[in-house]
Short mmCIF file of C-alpha atoms in Angstrom, two decimals:
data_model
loop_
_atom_site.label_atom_id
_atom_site.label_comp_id
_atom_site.label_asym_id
_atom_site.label_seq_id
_atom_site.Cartn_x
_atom_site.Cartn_y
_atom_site.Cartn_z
CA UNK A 28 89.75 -64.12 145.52
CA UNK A 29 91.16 -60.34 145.36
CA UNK A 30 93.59 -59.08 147.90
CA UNK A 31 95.29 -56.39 148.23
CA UNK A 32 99.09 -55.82 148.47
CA UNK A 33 99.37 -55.41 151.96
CA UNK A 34 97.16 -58.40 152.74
CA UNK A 35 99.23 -60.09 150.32
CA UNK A 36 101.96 -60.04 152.24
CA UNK A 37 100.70 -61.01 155.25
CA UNK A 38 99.60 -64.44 153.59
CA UNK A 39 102.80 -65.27 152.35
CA UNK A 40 104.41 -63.93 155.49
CA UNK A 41 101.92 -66.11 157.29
CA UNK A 42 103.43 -69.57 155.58
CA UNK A 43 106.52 -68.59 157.27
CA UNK A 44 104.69 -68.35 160.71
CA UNK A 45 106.11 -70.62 163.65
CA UNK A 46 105.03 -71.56 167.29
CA UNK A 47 101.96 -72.93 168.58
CA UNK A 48 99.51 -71.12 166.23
CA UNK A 49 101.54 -71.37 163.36
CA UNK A 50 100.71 -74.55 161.55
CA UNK A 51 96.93 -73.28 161.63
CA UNK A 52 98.11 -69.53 160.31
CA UNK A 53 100.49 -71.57 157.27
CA UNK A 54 97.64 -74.12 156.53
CA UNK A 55 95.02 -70.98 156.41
CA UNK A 56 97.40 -68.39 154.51
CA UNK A 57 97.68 -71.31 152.26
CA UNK A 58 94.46 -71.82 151.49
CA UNK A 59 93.82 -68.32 150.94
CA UNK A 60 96.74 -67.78 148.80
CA UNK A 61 95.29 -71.07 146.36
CA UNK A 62 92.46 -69.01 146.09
CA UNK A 63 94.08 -65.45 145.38
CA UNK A 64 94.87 -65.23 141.00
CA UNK A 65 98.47 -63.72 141.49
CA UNK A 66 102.19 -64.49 140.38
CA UNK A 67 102.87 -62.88 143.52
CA UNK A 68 100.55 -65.86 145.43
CA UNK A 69 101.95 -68.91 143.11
CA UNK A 70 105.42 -68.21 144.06
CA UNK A 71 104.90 -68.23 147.77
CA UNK A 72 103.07 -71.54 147.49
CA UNK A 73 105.74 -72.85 145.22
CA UNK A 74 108.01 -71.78 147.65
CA UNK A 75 105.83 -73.57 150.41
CA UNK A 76 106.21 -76.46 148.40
CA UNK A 77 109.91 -76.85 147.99
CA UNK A 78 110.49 -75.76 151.75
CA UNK A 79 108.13 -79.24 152.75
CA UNK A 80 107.83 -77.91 155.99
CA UNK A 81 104.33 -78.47 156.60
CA UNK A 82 102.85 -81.75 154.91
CA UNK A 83 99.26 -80.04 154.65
CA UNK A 84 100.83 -76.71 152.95
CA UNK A 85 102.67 -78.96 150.92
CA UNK A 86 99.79 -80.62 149.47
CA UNK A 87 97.08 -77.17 148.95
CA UNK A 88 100.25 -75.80 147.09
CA UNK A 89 100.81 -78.95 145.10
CA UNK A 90 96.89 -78.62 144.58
CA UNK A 91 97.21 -75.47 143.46
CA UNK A 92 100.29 -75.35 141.32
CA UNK A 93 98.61 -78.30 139.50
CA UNK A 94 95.28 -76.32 139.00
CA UNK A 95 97.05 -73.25 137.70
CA UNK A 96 95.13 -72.17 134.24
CA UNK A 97 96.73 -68.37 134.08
CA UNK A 98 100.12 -68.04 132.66
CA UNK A 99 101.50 -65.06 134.77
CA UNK A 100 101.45 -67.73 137.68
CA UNK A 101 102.98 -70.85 135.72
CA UNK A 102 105.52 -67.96 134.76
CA UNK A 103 105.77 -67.30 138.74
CA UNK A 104 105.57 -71.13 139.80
CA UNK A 105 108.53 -71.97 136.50
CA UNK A 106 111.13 -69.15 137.61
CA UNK A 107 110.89 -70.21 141.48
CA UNK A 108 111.99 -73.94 139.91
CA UNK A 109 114.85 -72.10 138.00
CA UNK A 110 115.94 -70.14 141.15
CA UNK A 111 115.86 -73.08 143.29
CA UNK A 112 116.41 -76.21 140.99
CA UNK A 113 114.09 -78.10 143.28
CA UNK A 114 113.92 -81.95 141.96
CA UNK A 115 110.14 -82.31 143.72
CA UNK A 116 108.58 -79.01 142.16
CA UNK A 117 110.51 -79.68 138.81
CA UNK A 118 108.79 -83.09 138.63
CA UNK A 119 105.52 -81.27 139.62
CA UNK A 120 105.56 -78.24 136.96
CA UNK A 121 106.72 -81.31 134.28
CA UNK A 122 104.08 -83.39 135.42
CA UNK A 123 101.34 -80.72 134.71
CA UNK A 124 103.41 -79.49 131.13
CA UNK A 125 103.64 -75.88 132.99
CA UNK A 126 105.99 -73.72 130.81
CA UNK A 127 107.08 -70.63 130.94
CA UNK A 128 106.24 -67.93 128.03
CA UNK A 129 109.37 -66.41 127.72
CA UNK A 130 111.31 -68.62 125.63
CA UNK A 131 114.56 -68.32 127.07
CA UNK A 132 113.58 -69.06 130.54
CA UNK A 133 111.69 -72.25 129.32
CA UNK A 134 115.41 -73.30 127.67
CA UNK A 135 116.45 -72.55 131.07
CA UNK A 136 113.94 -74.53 132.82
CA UNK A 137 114.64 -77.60 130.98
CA UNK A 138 118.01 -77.36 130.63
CA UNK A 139 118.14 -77.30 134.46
CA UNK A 140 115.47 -80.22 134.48
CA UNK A 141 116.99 -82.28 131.86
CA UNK A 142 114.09 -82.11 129.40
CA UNK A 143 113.89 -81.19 126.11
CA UNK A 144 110.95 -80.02 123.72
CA UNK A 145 111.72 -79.60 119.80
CA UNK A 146 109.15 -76.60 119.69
CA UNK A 147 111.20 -74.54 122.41
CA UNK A 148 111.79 -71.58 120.40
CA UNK A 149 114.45 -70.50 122.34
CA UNK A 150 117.98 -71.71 122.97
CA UNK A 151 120.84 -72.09 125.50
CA UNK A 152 122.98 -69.20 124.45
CA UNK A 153 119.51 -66.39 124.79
CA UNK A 154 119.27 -68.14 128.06
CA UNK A 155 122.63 -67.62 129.34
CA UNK A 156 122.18 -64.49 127.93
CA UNK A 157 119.27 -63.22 130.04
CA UNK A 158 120.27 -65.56 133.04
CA UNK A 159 121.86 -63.83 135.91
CA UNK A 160 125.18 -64.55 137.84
CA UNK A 161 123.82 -67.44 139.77
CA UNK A 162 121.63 -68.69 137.44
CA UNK A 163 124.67 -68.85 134.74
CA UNK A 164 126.75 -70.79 137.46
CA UNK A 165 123.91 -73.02 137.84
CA UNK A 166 123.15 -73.51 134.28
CA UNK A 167 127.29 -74.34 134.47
CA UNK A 168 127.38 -76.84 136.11
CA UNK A 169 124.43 -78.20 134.67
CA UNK A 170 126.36 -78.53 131.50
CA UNK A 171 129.13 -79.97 133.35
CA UNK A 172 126.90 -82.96 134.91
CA UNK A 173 125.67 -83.66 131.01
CA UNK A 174 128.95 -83.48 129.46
CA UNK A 175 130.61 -86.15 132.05
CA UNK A 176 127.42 -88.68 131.47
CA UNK A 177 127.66 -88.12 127.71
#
């Protein structure tokens, strides 16, 4: 389904929407966002998905994340799990071998998700090297939790 920019953002404003009415507006914004092809619409639902706060969202996003066959919205659905580090949606995007093309933000990924793949062409040091403030501090104490099991 194509939408525009502005209607866009009114769906993924929409999975935000609270009251009365605003389980029906999440569940349809969701819907319509599984159907829309954009990064832009796989991050909001990955988003819906680590939030949990509607079961039903939950599970058209899980639907959809699984069913994702375009790379710009793996890419989309892989750097919301490095931005949040959430355990459910990193299980998810491993589950379904999602990876992101960029090479050093799949090193990031699964440094962050404590996997490893011997064809990852990148490493750790081009990932802390493109990673941002938080993400390095992340990444941090990452290596901090792996060095104290080792």
């Amino acid at each position: 389904m194509d939408v525009d920019g502005r209607e866009l953002g009114e769906l993924l404003a929409r999975l935000d929407a609270g009251g009365l009415l605003g389980r029906l507006r999440r569940r349809r914004a969701a819907r319509a966002l599984a159907r829309t092809a954009s990064p832009a619409a796989s991050a909001g639902l990955a988003r819906a998905y680590v939030s949990g706060g509607d079961s039903r969202v939950v599970a058209i996003a899980e639907e959809a994340i699984t069913g994702l066959d375009d790379q710009a919205g793996v890419n989309a659905v892989c750097d919301v799990l490095i931005e949040t580090g959430d355990e459910r949606l990193s299980a998810l995007v491993t589950r379904t071998g999602h990876r992101h093309s960029d090479s050093a933000r799949q090193t990031a990924l699964q440094f962050l998700t404590g996997t490893t793949d011997t064809d990852t062409d990148g490493d750790l040091a081009a990932a802390l090297a493109a990673a941002g403030e938080e993400l390095r501090a992340r990444l941090a104490a990452r290596a901090r939790v792996a060095a104290s099991m080792a």
